[in-house]
Tab-separated table of C-alpha atoms and ligand atoms in Angstrom:
chain	number	residue	atom	x	y	z
R	272	MET	CA	-113.900	-76.192	-54.825
R	273	GLN	CA	-110.856	-74.767	-53.023
R	274	TRP	CA	-108.273	-74.383	-55.761
R	275	GLU	CA	-105.351	-75.224	-53.470
R	276	LYS	CA	-107.005	-78.326	-52.016
R	277	ILE	CA	-108.266	-80.179	-55.087
R	278	THR	CA	-106.416	-82.039	-57.815
R	279	ALA	CA	-105.659	-80.535	-61.211
R	280	ASN	CA	-108.044	-82.921	-62.954
R	281	ASP	CA	-110.817	-82.060	-60.519
R	282	LEU	CA	-110.259	-78.387	-61.324
R	283	VAL	CA	-110.916	-79.129	-64.993
R	284	GLN	CA	-114.364	-80.386	-63.935
R	285	VAL	CA	-114.977	-77.316	-61.750
R	286	ALA	CA	-114.009	-75.048	-64.682
R	287	LYS	CA	-117.166	-76.247	-66.448
R	288	GLU	CA	-119.034	-74.077	-63.928
R	289	GLU	CA	-117.222	-71.122	-65.591
R	290	VAL	CA	-117.088	-69.002	-62.419
R	291	CYS	CA	-114.129	-68.477	-60.092
R	292	ILE	CA	-114.068	-66.313	-56.970
R	293	ILE	CA	-110.906	-64.506	-55.896
R	294	PRO	CA	-111.302	-63.472	-52.238
R	295	ILE	CA	-109.398	-60.251	-51.584
R	296	GLY	CA	-108.428	-58.880	-48.172
R	297	SER	CA	-105.587	-56.946	-46.567
R	298	LEU	CA	-103.021	-57.027	-43.807
R	299	GLU	CA	-103.482	-54.061	-41.509
R	300	LYS	CA	-104.398	-53.103	-37.967
R	301	HIS	CA	-108.042	-53.790	-37.108
R	302	GLY	CA	-108.428	-52.008	-33.794
R	303	GLU	CA	-107.015	-53.635	-30.672
R	304	HIS	CA	-109.068	-56.788	-30.937
R	305	LEU	CA	-109.262	-58.224	-34.465
R	306	PRO	CA	-106.549	-60.054	-36.420
R	307	MET	CA	-104.800	-58.087	-39.143
R	308	GLY	CA	-105.984	-60.393	-41.919
R	309	ILE	CA	-109.676	-60.391	-40.967
R	310	ASP	CA	-110.847	-58.903	-44.314
R	311	GLY	CA	-109.410	-61.776	-46.354
R	312	LEU	CA	-110.315	-64.401	-43.763
R	313	VAL	CA	-113.963	-63.314	-43.865
R	314	THR	CA	-114.258	-63.033	-47.664
R	315	HIS	CA	-112.630	-66.439	-48.044
R	316	LYS	CA	-114.999	-68.111	-45.560
R	317	VAL	CA	-118.035	-66.404	-47.091
R	318	ALA	CA	-116.950	-67.550	-50.568
R	319	LEU	CA	-116.545	-71.138	-49.339
R	320	LEU	CA	-119.974	-71.107	-47.668
R	321	ALA	CA	-121.520	-69.819	-50.907
R	322	ALA	CA	-119.644	-72.457	-52.935
R	323	LYS	CA	-121.391	-75.158	-50.894
R	324	GLU	CA	-124.719	-73.866	-52.244
R	325	GLU	CA	-123.652	-73.054	-55.778
R	326	PRO	CA	-120.530	-74.690	-57.246
R	327	VAL	CA	-117.661	-72.313	-58.046
R	328	ALA	CA	-113.891	-72.434	-57.768
R	329	VAL	CA	-112.457	-70.398	-54.905
R	330	LEU	CA	-108.867	-69.216	-54.963
R	331	PRO	CA	-106.864	-68.775	-51.743
R	332	PRO	CA	-107.441	-65.276	-50.319
R	333	LEU	CA	-105.151	-62.501	-51.473
R	334	PHE	CA	-103.831	-60.730	-48.393
R	335	TYR	CA	-101.122	-58.602	-50.038
R	336	THR	CA	-103.030	-55.612	-51.331
R	337	TYR	CA	-103.470	-51.865	-50.955
R	338	THR	CA	-103.440	-50.277	-47.535
R	339	LYS	CA	-101.342	-47.150	-47.763
R	340	GLU	CA	-103.705	-45.396	-45.374
R	341	MET	CA	-102.664	-47.712	-42.546
R	342	LYS	CA	-98.931	-47.280	-42.912
R	343	ASN	CA	-98.833	-45.166	-39.775
R	344	LEU	CA	-99.681	-48.282	-37.749
R	345	PRO	CA	-97.819	-51.550	-37.149
R	346	GLY	CA	-98.634	-54.527	-39.358
R	347	ALA	CA	-99.635	-52.907	-42.655
R	348	ILE	CA	-98.349	-54.533	-45.832
R	349	SER	CA	-99.174	-52.300	-48.778
R	350	ILE	CA	-98.150	-53.242	-52.295
R	351	GLU	CA	-97.292	-50.457	-54.723
R	352	THR	CA	-100.166	-49.478	-57.020
R	353	GLY	CA	-98.694	-50.431	-60.414
R	354	LEU	CA	-97.285	-53.678	-59.123
R	355	LEU	CA	-100.584	-54.711	-57.554
R	356	LEU	CA	-102.647	-53.756	-60.616
R	357	GLY	CA	-100.286	-55.725	-62.845
R	358	PHE	CA	-100.382	-58.674	-60.460
R	359	LEU	CA	-104.201	-58.709	-60.315
R	360	GLU	CA	-104.428	-58.644	-64.110
R	361	ASN	CA	-101.831	-61.427	-64.326
R	362	LEU	CA	-103.768	-63.466	-61.754
R	363	CYS	CA	-107.051	-63.051	-63.657
R	364	ASP	CA	-105.316	-63.973	-66.952
R	365	GLU	CA	-104.071	-67.173	-65.302
R	366	VAL	CA	-107.486	-68.054	-63.886
R	367	ALA	CA	-108.967	-67.546	-67.367
R	368	ARG	CA	-106.215	-69.642	-68.965
R	369	ASN	CA	-107.506	-72.486	-66.796
R	370	GLY	CA	-110.900	-72.227	-68.417
R	371	PHE	CA	-112.812	-69.806	-66.190
R	372	ARG	CA	-114.537	-67.096	-68.211
R	373	LYS	CA	-116.163	-65.273	-65.293
R	374	ILE	CA	-114.212	-64.035	-62.290
R	375	ILE	CA	-115.785	-62.534	-59.182
R	376	LEU	CA	-113.358	-60.301	-57.275
R	377	LEU	CA	-114.801	-60.615	-53.777
R	378	ASN	CA	-113.215	-57.774	-51.880
R	379	GLY	CA	-113.453	-57.257	-48.124
R	380	HIS	CA	-111.174	-54.226	-47.698
R	381	GLY	CA	-112.393	-50.685	-48.354
R	382	GLY	CA	-108.911	-49.481	-49.328
R	383	ASN	CA	-109.002	-51.772	-52.382
R	384	ASN	CA	-112.253	-50.408	-53.823
R	385	ALA	CA	-110.726	-47.621	-55.900
R	386	LEU	CA	-107.954	-49.893	-57.154
R	387	LEU	CA	-110.421	-52.547	-58.306
R	388	LYS	CA	-112.299	-49.874	-60.265
R	389	VAL	CA	-109.022	-48.931	-61.922
R	390	LEU	CA	-108.425	-52.624	-62.703
R	391	LEU	CA	-111.782	-52.777	-64.488
R	392	GLN	CA	-110.691	-49.780	-66.562
R	393	GLN	CA	-107.222	-51.185	-67.111
R	394	VAL	CA	-108.476	-54.381	-68.744
R	395	CYS	CA	-111.510	-52.999	-70.584
R	396	ASP	CA	-109.765	-52.115	-73.857
R	397	LYS	CA	-107.633	-55.247	-73.965
R	398	GLY	CA	-110.264	-57.600	-75.374
R	399	LYS	CA	-109.833	-60.159	-72.592
R	400	ASN	CA	-111.462	-63.550	-72.962
R	401	TYR	CA	-113.023	-63.260	-69.527
R	402	ALA	CA	-115.327	-60.943	-67.606
R	403	LEU	CA	-114.675	-59.466	-64.162
R	404	TYR	CA	-117.437	-58.846	-61.654
R	405	VAL	CA	-116.808	-56.680	-58.567
R	406	PRO	CA	-119.546	-56.749	-55.921
R	407	PRO	CA	-119.683	-54.249	-53.033
R	408	ILE	CA	-118.135	-55.342	-49.725
R	409	TYR	CA	-121.517	-55.719	-48.023
R	410	LEU	CA	-124.121	-57.447	-50.163
R	411	ALA	CA	-127.022	-57.107	-47.747
R	412	PRO	CA	-126.669	-53.563	-46.352
R	413	GLU	CA	-130.316	-53.360	-45.329
R	414	VAL	CA	-129.944	-56.441	-43.107
R	415	ILE	CA	-126.880	-54.879	-41.479
R	416	GLY	CA	-128.737	-51.570	-41.157
R	417	LYS	CA	-131.519	-53.238	-39.182
R	418	LEU	CA	-129.164	-55.164	-36.890
R	419	LYS	CA	-126.537	-52.582	-36.029
R	420	GLU	CA	-126.952	-50.254	-33.068
R	421	THR	CA	-124.054	-47.856	-33.613
R	422	SER	CA	-124.188	-44.805	-35.871
R	423	GLU	CA	-120.562	-44.994	-37.029
R	424	THR	CA	-119.194	-48.165	-38.585
R	425	GLY	CA	-116.494	-48.988	-41.109
R	426	HIS	CA	-113.457	-50.620	-39.546
R	427	ALA	CA	-113.058	-53.081	-36.667
R	428	CYS	CA	-116.512	-51.747	-35.797
R	429	GLU	CA	-119.729	-53.339	-34.556
R	430	VAL	CA	-120.399	-54.835	-38.007
R	431	GLU	CA	-116.954	-56.160	-38.852
R	432	THR	CA	-116.500	-57.504	-35.332
R	433	SER	CA	-119.860	-59.302	-35.510
R	434	PHE	CA	-118.745	-61.015	-38.741
R	435	ALA	CA	-115.482	-61.989	-37.026
R	436	LEU	CA	-117.173	-63.208	-33.835
R	437	TYR	CA	-119.357	-65.572	-35.824
R	438	LEU	CA	-116.735	-66.847	-38.276
R	439	TYR	CA	-113.521	-66.672	-36.237
R	440	PRO	CA	-114.379	-66.414	-32.514
R	441	GLU	CA	-110.988	-67.848	-31.567
R	442	LEU	CA	-109.213	-64.863	-33.180
R	443	CYS	CA	-111.203	-62.090	-31.472
R	444	LYS	CA	-109.718	-60.492	-28.336
R	445	MET	CA	-112.899	-58.942	-27.024
R	446	ASP	CA	-111.336	-58.066	-23.663
R	447	ARG	CA	-109.202	-55.507	-25.533
R	448	VAL	CA	-112.089	-53.567	-27.090
R	449	PRO	CA	-111.897	-49.899	-25.955
R	450	GLU	CA	-114.327	-48.816	-23.244
R	451	GLU	CA	-115.470	-45.814	-25.275
R	452	PHE	CA	-117.227	-44.929	-28.514
R	453	TYR	CA	-114.764	-43.833	-31.220
R	454	THR	CA	-116.244	-41.066	-33.301
R	455	SER	CA	-114.477	-39.300	-36.162
R	456	ARG	CA	-111.645	-37.071	-34.949
R	457	LYS	CA	-111.344	-35.105	-38.165
R	458	ASP	CA	-110.781	-31.503	-37.112
R	459	TYR	CA	-111.208	-29.751	-40.469
R	460	ASP	CA	-113.978	-29.308	-43.005
R	461	VAL	CA	-113.132	-28.960	-46.669
R	462	SER	CA	-116.228	-30.839	-47.873
R	463	PRO	CA	-117.286	-31.659	-50.520
R	464	ALA	CA	-113.586	-32.081	-51.372
R	465	VAL	CA	-111.745	-35.152	-50.145
R	466	THR	CA	-108.076	-35.253	-49.187
R	467	SER	CA	-105.391	-37.915	-48.810
R	468	VAL	CA	-105.466	-37.787	-45.015
R	469	ASP	CA	-109.208	-37.939	-44.329
R	470	TRP	CA	-109.110	-41.518	-43.066
R	471	TYR	CA	-106.080	-40.898	-40.849
R	472	ALA	CA	-107.535	-37.657	-39.519
R	473	SER	CA	-110.853	-39.348	-38.752
R	474	TYR	CA	-109.705	-42.656	-37.287
R	475	PRO	CA	-106.006	-42.507	-36.347
R	476	ASP	CA	-106.182	-45.824	-34.458
R	477	ALA	CA	-107.918	-47.758	-37.261
R	478	TYR	CA	-110.952	-48.213	-35.065
R	479	VAL	CA	-114.472	-46.927	-35.737
R	480	GLY	CA	-117.546	-46.744	-33.519
R	481	ASP	CA	-118.086	-49.315	-30.820
R	482	ALA	CA	-117.287	-53.020	-31.130
R	483	ARG	CA	-118.789	-53.638	-27.673
R	484	LYS	CA	-122.129	-53.760	-29.519
R	485	ALA	CA	-120.958	-56.648	-31.705
R	486	SER	CA	-122.296	-60.155	-31.079
R	487	VAL	CA	-122.216	-63.691	-32.444
R	488	GLU	CA	-125.987	-63.552	-33.008
R	489	LYS	CA	-125.742	-60.391	-35.132
R	490	GLY	CA	-122.768	-61.899	-36.950
R	491	LYS	CA	-124.694	-65.071	-37.766
R	492	LYS	CA	-127.551	-63.102	-39.347
R	493	MET	CA	-125.178	-60.786	-41.234
R	494	VAL	CA	-123.060	-63.653	-42.560
R	495	GLU	CA	-126.102	-65.702	-43.575
R	496	ALA	CA	-127.490	-62.720	-45.499
R	497	GLN	CA	-124.092	-62.098	-47.107
R	498	VAL	CA	-123.784	-65.747	-48.197
R	499	GLU	CA	-127.355	-65.814	-49.511
R	500	ARG	CA	-126.742	-62.716	-51.643
R	501	LEU	CA	-123.450	-64.079	-52.898
R	502	VAL	CA	-125.168	-67.299	-53.963
R	503	GLU	CA	-127.744	-65.193	-55.838
R	504	LEU	CA	-124.939	-63.225	-57.485
R	505	ILE	CA	-123.064	-66.379	-58.537
R	506	ARG	CA	-126.248	-67.687	-60.142
R	507	LYS	CA	-126.799	-64.373	-61.919
R	508	VAL	CA	-123.207	-64.362	-63.162
R	509	LYS	CA	-123.589	-67.940	-64.399
R	510	ARG	CA	-126.686	-66.934	-66.360
R	511	ASP	CA	-125.027	-63.807	-67.763
R	512	LYS	CA	-124.085	-64.018	-71.424
R	513	ARG	CA	-123.866	-60.322	-72.213
R	514	VAL	CA	-120.911	-58.970	-70.229
R	515	LEU	CA	-118.291	-61.175	-71.870
R	516	ALA	CA	-119.754	-60.499	-75.315
R	517	LYS	CA	-119.506	-56.748	-74.623
R	518	VAL	CA	-115.954	-57.112	-73.299
R	519	LYS	CA	-114.891	-58.758	-76.557
R	520	GLU	CA	-116.834	-56.295	-78.713
R	521	PHE	CA	-115.335	-53.302	-76.924
R	522	GLY	CA	-111.841	-54.781	-77.124
R	523	GLU	CA	-112.152	-55.231	-80.891
R	524	LYS	CA	-113.416	-51.666	-81.397
R	525	ALA	CA	-110.670	-50.233	-79.218
R	526	LYS	CA	-108.102	-52.215	-81.227
R	527	ALA	CA	-109.609	-51.058	-84.537
R	528	SER	CA	-109.465	-47.401	-83.485
R	529	GLN	CA	-105.853	-47.926	-82.448
R	530	SER	CA	-104.882	-49.322	-85.866
R	531	LEU	CA	-106.644	-46.384	-87.576
R	532	SER	CA	-104.412	-43.967	-85.723
R	533	ASP	CA	-101.220	-45.953	-86.480
C	780	LIG	ZN1	-111.464	-54.779	-42.326
């Protein structure tokens, strides 16, 4: 089911399942202890575990994405907005050209969330012959909520480190985890407005909370719940007949209104 590991003729068979997952991550600092590509590594592994339960094609993870907010730290590779949006659309067009009509963009990096919403808008009036589905980063938040002990999480934190400890123990440098709890350092309040430096002002070292509370056991439960929910989502997407019909319908109407104004 791994696109890069199977033959072209085998892919034709997999395309009958209709669904392809594109795992999306980032390259950026993840505290002192996690590898920079952990977001894409985790989404890729989770997608492969789900594919064992419910057949889908899985593309190689996309590491080159949107992480402008980490450019103050070593290791960030952030692709310019227009270029990345165009690339993602191009990538989805190519996946669809190979017969997949349903594409799940499985994102593991918070900085990509807004961009993926823009992508959904960008393609919606183009009458594409495929549907995009964008799940939230954590598919079983209530399971995580019960397991986690720290109040602040979000990056290289107890939760993300637990995922990493279970899936990639060899890449975690737990002896480098800070000996203190990292709370938000934001020293201004302009709420409910947001600003472009909120993340930097809150977590200048790209570390949130306390990864000392992370464990393999918590990671196992979190990953299992994540995989289970992803399997459910894949099945739901396979059953879905409405989204693609609406995509086409909307595309035709948008085109018709365009020709009226010409
Ligand atoms: Zn991350």
